[in-house]
mmCIF file of C-alpha atoms and ligand atoms in Angstrom:
data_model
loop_
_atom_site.group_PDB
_atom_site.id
_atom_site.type_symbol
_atom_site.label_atom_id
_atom_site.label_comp_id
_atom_site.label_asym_id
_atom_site.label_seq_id
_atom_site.Cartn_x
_atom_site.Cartn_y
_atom_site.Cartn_z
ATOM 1 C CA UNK U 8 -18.714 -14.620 -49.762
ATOM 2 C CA UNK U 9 -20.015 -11.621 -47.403
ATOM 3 C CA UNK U 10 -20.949 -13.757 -44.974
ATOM 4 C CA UNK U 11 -17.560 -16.054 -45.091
ATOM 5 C CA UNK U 12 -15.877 -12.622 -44.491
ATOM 6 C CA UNK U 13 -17.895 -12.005 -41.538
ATOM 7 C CA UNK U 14 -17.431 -15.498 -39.944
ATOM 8 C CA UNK U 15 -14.236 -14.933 -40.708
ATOM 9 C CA UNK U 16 -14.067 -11.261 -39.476
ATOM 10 C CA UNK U 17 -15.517 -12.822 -36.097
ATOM 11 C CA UNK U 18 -13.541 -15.954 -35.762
ATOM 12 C CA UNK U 19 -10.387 -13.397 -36.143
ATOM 13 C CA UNK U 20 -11.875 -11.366 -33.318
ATOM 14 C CA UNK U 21 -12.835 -14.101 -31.241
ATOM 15 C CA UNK U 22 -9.094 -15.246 -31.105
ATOM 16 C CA UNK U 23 -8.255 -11.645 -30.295
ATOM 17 C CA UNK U 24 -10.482 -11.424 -28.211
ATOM 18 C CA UNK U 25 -8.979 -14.608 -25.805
ATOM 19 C CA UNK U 26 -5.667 -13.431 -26.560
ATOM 20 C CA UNK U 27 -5.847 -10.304 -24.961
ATOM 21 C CA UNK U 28 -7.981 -11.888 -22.044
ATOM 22 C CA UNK U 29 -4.634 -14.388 -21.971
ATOM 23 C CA UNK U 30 -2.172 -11.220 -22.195
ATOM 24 C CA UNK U 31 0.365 -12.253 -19.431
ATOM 25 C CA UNK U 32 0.983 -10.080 -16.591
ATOM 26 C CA UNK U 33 4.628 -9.296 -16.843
ATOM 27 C CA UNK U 34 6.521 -9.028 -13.625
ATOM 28 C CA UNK U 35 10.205 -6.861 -14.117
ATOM 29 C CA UNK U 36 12.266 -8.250 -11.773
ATOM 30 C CA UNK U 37 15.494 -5.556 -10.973
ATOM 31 C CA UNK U 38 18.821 -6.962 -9.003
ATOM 32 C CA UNK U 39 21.871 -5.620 -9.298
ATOM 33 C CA UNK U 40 23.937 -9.270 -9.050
ATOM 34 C CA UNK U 41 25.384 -11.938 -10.991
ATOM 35 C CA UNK U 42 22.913 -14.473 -11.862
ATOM 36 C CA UNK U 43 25.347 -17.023 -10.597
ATOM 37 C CA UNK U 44 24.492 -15.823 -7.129
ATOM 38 C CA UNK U 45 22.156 -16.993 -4.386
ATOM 39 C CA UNK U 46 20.147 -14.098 -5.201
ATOM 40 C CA UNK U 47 20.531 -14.085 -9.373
ATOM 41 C CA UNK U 48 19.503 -17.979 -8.631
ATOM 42 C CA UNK U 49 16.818 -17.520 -6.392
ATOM 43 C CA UNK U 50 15.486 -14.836 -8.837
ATOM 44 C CA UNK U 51 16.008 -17.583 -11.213
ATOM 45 C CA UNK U 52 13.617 -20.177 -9.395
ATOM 46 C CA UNK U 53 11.043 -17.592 -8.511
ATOM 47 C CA UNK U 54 10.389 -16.849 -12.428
ATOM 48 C CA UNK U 55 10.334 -20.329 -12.671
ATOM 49 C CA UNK U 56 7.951 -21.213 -10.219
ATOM 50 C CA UNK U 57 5.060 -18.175 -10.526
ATOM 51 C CA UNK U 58 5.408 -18.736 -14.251
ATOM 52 C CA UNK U 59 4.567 -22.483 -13.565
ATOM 53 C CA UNK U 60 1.778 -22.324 -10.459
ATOM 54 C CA UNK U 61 0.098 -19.348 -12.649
ATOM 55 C CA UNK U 62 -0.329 -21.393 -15.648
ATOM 56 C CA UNK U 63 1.451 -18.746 -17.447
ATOM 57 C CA UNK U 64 -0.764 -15.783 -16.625
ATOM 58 C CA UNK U 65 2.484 -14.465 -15.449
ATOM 59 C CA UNK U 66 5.374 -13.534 -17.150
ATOM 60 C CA UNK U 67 8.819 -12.648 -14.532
ATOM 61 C CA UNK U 68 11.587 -10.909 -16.488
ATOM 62 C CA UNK U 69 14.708 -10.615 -14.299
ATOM 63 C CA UNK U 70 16.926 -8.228 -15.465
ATOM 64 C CA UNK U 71 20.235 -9.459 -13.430
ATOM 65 C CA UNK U 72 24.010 -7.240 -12.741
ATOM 66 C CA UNK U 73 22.107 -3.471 -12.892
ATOM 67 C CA UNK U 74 20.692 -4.076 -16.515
ATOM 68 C CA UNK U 75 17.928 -1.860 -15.969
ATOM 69 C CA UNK U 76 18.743 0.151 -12.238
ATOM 70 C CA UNK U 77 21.460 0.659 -10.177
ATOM 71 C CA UNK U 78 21.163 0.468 -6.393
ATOM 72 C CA UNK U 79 19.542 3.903 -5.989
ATOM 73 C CA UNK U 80 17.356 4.097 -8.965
ATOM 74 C CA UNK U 81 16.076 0.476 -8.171
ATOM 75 C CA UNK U 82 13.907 1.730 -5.398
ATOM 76 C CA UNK U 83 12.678 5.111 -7.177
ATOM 77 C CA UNK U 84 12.016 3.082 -10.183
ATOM 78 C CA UNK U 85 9.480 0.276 -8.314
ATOM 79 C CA UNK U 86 7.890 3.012 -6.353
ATOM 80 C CA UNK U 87 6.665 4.548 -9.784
ATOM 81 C CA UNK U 88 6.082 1.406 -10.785
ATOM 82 C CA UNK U 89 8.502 0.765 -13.622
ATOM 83 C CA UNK U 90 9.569 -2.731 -12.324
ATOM 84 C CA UNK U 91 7.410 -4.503 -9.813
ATOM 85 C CA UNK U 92 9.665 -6.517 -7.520
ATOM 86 C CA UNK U 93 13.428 -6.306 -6.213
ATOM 87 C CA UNK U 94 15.356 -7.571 -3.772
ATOM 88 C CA UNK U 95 17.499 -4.866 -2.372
ATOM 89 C CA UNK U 96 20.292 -5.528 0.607
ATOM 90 C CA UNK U 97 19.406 -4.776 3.767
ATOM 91 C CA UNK U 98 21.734 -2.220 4.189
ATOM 92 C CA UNK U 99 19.752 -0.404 1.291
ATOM 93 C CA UNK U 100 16.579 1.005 2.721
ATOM 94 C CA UNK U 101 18.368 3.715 4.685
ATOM 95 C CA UNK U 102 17.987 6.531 2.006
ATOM 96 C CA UNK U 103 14.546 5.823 1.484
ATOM 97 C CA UNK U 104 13.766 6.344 4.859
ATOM 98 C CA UNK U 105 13.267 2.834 6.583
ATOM 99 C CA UNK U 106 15.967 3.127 9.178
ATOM 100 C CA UNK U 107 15.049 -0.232 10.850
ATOM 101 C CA UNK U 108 16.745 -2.611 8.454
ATOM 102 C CA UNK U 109 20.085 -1.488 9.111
ATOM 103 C CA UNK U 110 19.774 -3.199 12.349
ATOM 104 C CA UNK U 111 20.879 -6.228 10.326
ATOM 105 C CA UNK U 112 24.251 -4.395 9.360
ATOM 106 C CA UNK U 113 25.475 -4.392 13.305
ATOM 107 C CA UNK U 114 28.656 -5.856 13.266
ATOM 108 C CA UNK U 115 28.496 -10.126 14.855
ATOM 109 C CA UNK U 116 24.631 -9.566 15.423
ATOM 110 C CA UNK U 117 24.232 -12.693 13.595
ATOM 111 C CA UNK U 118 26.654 -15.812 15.083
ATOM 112 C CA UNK U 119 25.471 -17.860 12.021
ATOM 113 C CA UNK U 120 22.681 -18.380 9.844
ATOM 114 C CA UNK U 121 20.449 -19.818 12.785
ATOM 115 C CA UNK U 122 20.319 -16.991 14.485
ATOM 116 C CA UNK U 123 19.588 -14.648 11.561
ATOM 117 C CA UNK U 124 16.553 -17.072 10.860
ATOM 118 C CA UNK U 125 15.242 -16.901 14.371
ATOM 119 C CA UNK U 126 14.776 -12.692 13.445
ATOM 120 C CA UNK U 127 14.028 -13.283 9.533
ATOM 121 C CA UNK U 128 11.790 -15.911 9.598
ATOM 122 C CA UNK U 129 9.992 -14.595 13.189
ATOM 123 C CA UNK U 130 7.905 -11.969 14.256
ATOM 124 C CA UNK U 131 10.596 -9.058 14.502
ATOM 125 C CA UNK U 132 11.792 -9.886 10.953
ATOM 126 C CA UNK U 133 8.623 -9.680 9.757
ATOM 127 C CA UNK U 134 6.980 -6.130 11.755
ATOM 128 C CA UNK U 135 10.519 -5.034 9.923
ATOM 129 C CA UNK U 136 8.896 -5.163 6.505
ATOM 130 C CA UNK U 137 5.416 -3.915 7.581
ATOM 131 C CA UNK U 138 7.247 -0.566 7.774
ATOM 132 C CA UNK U 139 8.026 -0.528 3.930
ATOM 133 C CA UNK U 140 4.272 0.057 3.521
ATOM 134 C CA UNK U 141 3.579 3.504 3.856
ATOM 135 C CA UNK U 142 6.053 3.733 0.983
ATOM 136 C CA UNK U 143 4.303 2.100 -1.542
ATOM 137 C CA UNK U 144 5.963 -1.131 -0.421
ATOM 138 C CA UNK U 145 5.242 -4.611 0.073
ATOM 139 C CA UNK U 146 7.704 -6.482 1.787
ATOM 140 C CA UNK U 147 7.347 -10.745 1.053
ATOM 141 C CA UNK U 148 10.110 -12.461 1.992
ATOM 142 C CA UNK U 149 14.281 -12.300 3.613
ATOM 143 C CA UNK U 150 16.609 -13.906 1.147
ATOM 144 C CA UNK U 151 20.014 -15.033 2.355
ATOM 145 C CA UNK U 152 23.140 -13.996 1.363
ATOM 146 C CA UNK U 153 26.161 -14.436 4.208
ATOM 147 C CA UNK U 154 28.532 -13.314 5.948
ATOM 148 C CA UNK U 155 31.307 -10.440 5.049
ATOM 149 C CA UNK U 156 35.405 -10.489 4.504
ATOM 150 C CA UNK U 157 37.148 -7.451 4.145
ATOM 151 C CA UNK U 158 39.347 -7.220 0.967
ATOM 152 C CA UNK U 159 42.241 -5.198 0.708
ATOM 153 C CA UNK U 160 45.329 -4.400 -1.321
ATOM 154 C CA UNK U 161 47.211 -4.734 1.672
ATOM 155 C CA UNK U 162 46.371 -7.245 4.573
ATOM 156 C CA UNK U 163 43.757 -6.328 7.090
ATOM 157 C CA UNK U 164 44.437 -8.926 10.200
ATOM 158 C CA UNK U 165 43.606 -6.424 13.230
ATOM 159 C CA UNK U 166 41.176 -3.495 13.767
ATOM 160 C CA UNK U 167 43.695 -1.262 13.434
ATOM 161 C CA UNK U 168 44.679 -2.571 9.680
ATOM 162 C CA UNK U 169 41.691 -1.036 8.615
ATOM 163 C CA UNK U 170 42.881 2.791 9.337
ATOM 164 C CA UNK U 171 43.035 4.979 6.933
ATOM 165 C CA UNK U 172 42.123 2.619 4.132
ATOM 166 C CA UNK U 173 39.231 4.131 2.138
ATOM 167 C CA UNK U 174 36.408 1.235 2.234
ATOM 168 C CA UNK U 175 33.303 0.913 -0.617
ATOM 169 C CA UNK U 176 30.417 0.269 1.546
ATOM 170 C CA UNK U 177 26.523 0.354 1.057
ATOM 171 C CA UNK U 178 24.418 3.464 1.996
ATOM 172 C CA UNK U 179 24.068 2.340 5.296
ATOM 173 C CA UNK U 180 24.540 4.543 8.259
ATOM 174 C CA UNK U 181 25.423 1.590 10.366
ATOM 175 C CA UNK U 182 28.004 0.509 8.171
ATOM 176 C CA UNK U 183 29.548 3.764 7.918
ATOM 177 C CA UNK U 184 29.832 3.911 11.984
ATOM 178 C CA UNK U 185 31.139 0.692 11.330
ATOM 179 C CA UNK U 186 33.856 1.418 9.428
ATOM 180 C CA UNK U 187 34.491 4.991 10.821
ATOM 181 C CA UNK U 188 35.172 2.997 14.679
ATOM 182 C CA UNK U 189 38.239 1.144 12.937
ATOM 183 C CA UNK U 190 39.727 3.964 11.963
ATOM 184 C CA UNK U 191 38.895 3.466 7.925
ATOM 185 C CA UNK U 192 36.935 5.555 5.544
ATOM 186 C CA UNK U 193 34.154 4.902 4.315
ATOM 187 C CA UNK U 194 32.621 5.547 0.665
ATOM 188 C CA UNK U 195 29.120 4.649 -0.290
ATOM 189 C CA UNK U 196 28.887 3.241 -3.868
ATOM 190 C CA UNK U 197 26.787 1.649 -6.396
ATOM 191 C CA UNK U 198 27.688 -2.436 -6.008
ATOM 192 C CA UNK U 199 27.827 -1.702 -10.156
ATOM 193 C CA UNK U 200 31.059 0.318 -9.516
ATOM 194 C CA UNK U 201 32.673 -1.373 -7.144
ATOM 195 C CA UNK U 202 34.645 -3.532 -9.624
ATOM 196 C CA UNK U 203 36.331 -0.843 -11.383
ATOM 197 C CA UNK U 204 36.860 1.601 -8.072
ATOM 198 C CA UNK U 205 38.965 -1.278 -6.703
ATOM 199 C CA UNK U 206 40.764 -1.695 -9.955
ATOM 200 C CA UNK U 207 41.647 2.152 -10.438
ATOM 201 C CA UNK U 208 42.384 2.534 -6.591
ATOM 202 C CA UNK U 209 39.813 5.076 -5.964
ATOM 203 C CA UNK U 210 39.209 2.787 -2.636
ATOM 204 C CA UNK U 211 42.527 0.670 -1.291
ATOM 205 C CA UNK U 212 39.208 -2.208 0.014
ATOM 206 C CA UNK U 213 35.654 -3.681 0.517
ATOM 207 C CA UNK U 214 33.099 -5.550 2.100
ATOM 208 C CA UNK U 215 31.121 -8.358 0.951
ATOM 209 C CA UNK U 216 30.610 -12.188 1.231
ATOM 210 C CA UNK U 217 32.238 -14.025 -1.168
ATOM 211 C CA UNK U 218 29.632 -14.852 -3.959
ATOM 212 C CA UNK U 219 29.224 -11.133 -4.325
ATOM 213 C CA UNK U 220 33.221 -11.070 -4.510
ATOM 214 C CA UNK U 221 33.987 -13.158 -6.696
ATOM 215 C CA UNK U 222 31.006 -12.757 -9.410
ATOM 216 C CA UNK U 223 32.228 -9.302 -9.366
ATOM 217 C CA UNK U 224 35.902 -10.415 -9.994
ATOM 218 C CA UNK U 225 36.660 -8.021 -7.114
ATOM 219 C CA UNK U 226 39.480 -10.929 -5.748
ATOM 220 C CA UNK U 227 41.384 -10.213 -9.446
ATOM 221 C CA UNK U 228 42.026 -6.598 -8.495
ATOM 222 C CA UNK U 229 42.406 -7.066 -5.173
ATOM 223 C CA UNK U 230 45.805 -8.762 -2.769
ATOM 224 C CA UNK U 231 43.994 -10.143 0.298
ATOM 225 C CA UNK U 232 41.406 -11.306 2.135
ATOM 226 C CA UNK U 233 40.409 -11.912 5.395
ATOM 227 C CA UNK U 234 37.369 -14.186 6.789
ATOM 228 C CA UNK U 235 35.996 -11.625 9.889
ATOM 229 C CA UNK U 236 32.774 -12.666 9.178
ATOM 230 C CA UNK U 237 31.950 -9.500 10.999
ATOM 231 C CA UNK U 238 28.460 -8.147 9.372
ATOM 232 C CA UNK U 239 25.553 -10.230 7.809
ATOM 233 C CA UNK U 240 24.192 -9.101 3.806
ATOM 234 C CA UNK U 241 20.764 -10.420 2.977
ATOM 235 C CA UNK U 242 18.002 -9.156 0.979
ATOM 236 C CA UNK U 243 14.349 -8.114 1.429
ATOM 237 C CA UNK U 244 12.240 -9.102 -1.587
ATOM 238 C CA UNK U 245 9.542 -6.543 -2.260
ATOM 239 C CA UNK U 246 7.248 -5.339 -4.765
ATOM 240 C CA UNK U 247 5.003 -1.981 -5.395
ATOM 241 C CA UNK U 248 1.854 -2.318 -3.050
ATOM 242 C CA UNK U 249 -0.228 -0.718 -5.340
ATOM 243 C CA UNK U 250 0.665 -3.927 -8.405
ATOM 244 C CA UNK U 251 0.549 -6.332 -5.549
ATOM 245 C CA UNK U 252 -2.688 -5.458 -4.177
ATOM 246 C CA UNK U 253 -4.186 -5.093 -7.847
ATOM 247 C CA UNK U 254 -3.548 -8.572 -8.930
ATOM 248 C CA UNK U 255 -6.160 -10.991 -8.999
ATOM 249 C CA UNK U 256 -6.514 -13.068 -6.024
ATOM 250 C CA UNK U 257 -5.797 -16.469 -7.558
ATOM 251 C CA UNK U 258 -2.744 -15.130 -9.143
ATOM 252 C CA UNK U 259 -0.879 -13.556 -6.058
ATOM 253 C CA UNK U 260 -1.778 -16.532 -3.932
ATOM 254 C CA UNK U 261 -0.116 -18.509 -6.520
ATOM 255 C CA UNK U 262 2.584 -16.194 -6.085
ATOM 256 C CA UNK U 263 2.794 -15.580 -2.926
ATOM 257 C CA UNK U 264 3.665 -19.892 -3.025
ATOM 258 C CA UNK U 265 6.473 -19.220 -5.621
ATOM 259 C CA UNK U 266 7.950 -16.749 -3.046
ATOM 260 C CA UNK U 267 7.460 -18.903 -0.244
ATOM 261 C CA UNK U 268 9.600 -22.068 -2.538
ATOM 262 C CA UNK U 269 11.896 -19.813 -3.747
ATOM 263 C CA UNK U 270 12.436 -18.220 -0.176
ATOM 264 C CA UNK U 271 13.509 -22.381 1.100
ATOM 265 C CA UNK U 272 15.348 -22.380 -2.167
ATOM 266 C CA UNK U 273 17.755 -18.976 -1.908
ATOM 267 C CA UNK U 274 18.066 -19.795 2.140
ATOM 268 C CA UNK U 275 19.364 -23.353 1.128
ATOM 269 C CA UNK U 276 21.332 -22.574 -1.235
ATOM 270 C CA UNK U 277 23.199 -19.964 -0.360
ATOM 271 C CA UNK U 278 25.763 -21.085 2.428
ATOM 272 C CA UNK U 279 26.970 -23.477 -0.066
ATOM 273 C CA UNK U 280 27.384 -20.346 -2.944
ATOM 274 C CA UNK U 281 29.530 -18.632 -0.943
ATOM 275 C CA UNK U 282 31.497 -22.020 0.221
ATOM 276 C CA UNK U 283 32.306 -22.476 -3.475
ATOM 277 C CA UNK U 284 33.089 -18.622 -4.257
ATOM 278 C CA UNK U 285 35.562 -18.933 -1.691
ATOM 279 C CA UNK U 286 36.894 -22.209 -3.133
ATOM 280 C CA UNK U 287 37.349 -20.512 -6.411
ATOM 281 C CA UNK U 288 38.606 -17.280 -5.134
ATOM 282 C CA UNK U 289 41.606 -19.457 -3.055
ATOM 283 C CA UNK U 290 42.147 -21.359 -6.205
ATOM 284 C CA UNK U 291 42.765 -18.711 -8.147
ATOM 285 C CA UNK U 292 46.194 -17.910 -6.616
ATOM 286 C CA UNK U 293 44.804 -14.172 -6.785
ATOM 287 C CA UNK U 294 44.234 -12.937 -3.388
ATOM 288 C CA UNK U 295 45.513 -14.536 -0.492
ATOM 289 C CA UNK U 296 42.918 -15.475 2.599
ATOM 290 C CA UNK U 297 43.487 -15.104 5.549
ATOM 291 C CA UNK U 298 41.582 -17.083 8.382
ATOM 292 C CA UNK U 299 42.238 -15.358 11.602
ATOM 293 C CA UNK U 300 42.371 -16.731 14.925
ATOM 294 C CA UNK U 301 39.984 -17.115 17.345
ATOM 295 C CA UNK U 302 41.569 -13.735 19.377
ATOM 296 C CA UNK U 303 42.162 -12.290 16.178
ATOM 297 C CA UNK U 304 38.194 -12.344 15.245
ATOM 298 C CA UNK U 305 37.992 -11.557 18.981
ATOM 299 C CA UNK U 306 39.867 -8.384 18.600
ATOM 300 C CA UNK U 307 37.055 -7.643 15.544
ATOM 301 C CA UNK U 308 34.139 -7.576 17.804
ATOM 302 C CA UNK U 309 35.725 -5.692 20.815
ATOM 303 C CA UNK U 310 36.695 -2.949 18.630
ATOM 304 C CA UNK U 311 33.120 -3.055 16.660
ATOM 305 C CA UNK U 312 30.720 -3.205 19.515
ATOM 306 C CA UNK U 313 30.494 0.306 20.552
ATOM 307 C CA UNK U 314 28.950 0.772 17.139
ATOM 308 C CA UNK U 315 25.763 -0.982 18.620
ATOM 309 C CA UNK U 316 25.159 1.805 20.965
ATOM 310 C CA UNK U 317 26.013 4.424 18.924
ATOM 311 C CA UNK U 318 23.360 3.400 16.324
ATOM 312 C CA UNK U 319 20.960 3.374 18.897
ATOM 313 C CA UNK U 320 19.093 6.089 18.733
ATOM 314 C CA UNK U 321 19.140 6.028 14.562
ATOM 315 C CA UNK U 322 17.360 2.421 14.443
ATOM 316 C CA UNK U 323 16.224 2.013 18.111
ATOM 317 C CA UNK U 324 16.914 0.847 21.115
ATOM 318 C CA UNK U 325 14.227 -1.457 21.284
ATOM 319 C CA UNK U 326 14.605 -3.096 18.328
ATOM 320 C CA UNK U 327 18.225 -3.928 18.879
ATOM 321 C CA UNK U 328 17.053 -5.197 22.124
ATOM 322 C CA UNK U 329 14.429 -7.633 20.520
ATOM 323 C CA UNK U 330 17.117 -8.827 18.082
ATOM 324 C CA UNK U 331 19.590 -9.743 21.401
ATOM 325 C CA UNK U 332 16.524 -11.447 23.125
ATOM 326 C CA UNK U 333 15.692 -13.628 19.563
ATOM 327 C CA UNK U 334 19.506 -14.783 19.413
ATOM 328 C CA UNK U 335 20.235 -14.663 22.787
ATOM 329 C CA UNK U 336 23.152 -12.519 22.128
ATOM 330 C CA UNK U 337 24.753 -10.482 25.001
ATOM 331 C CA UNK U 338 27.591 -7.631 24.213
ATOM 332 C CA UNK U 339 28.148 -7.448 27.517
ATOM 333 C CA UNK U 340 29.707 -10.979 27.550
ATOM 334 C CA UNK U 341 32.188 -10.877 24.844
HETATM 335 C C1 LMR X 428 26.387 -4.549 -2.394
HETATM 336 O O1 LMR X 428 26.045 -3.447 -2.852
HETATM 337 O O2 LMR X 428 27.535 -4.789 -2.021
HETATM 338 C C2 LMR X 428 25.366 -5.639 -2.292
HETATM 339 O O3 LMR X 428 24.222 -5.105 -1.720
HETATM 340 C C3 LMR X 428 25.001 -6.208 -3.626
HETATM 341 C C4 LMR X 428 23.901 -7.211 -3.492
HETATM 342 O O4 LMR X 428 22.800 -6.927 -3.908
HETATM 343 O O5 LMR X 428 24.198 -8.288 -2.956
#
């Protein structure tokens, strides 16, 4: 009897033994979107993929629409390492001190997605995220979004539609300027408020492409819209250095795969997400779009194009410089 207790005893043991040695590592996951986004769906295929290539020694928990952070907190939270990746806008790492990505807020950078992959999938895209580093930072990949409308209650057509309106925006110094050159005011805001600011009036308008919109519901509480396609959103998925270092070799290659096929994934997929948010926001009868004319968008960059010099010496000249030479784009020609 003694001794079946003991086998026992050490069978039980055993087994908890391998279980712990099996304990997943768990992988929190922040974003502050829908999940029926390109990023909630790229999040999506990401969990999918490390969970699969690891053989389950991983376990990704995406906590979608600010569950656990809002934009600010995000950041603080996966530097102290209470979530271990996120995938933050661009036009996000301003407050924490990384200037350099808000060179992807200058208004018609970008002409298209091509363009924004020659700098995000290239050498200047990438010396970008080395400088999230020395903040505890690693940056893997660029995820795709698109391109921005503004939304108003009352219809923004020409630069000068846009003064006096006050205008959410990101915390992004460039996309203050931005707004500031047409005239409008801008107010930085949690993405998690936006909704409800627009619906109470507390700002007359916004910025955002259209998955973002109409996840958000933002074309229900708001008249028009208007396709300037003037400024690029995209993300930068990252994760705290010190957990990404840490992890066993095996596993973060295997990761570092499920980023890579998730990367292909989000940049595939999400021209077509905001093709069909547009669809849906037109065929709601909600807000009307408006597709302006060639001169019209024309009128859009002339008036935005001083902002490129006057970030200049906030994200550097040099830098805006390499982006021109990558795209081939030339202010001086428009
Ligand atoms: C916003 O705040 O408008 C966007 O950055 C939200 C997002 O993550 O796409």
């Amino acid at each position: 009897m003694k001794l079946r207790t003991l086998l026992f005893s050490l069978a039980a043991l055993g087994i908890c033994g391998s279980a712990a040695a099996q304990a997943p590592i768990v992988i929190k996951f922040s974003h502050v979107v829908a999940a029926d986004t390109p990023k909630g769906k790229a999040s999506e295929f990401f969990k999918k993929r490390a969970e699969e290539l690891t053989k389950g020694k991983v376990r990704v928990e995406v906590y979608a629409n600010s569950a656990l952070y809002k934009d600010k907190e995000e950041l603080e939270a996966l530097q102290l390492g209470a979530v271990q990746m996120l995938a933050p806008s661009l036009a996000k790492f301003g407050p924490l001190g990384v200037k350099e990505f808000e060179v992807f807020d200058l208004p018609y950078i970008f002409d298209d997605y091509t363009d924004l992959h020659r700098v995000t999938q290239g050498p200047v895209g990438m010396g970008i995220l080395k400088k999230l580093e020395p903040k505890g930072i690693v940056g893997l990949a660029y995820w795709d979004n698109g391109f921005k409308s503004f939304s108003a209650n009352t219809p923004i057509r020409t630069p000068a539609d846009v003064k006096g309106k006050k205008l959410r925006i990101q915390s992004s110094k460039v996309l203050e300027e931005e707004i500031r050159t047409l005239g409008g005011l801008p107010q930085v805001m949690a993405f998690s408020e936006v909704y409800q600011a627009l619906q109470t009036g507390v700002v007359d308008g916004t910025e955002n492409p259209h998955s973002n919109m109409y996840t958000q519901k933002m074309h229900e509480v708001q008249k028009y819209l208007t396709l300037t396609d003037h400024g690029y959103l995209g993300y930068a998925v990252i994760a705290n250095k010190k957990f990404w270092d840490g992890l066993p070799a095996d596993v973060r290659g295997n990761l570092e795969q499920a980023m890579k096929d998730s990367t292909a994934y989000a940049n595939k997929i999400a021209q077509e997400e905001n093709d069909k948010s547009l669809e849906a926001i037109k065929k709601s009868g909600k807000t009307q779009v408006y597709v302006p004319t060639r001169d019209e968008k024309l009128a859009f960059k002339r008036a935005l194009m001083p902002v490129h010099q006057k970030m200049e010496s906030r994200i550097g000249k040099d830098l805006i410089q390499s982006i021109y030479k990558e795209t081939g784009f030339d202010p001086a020609k428009l």
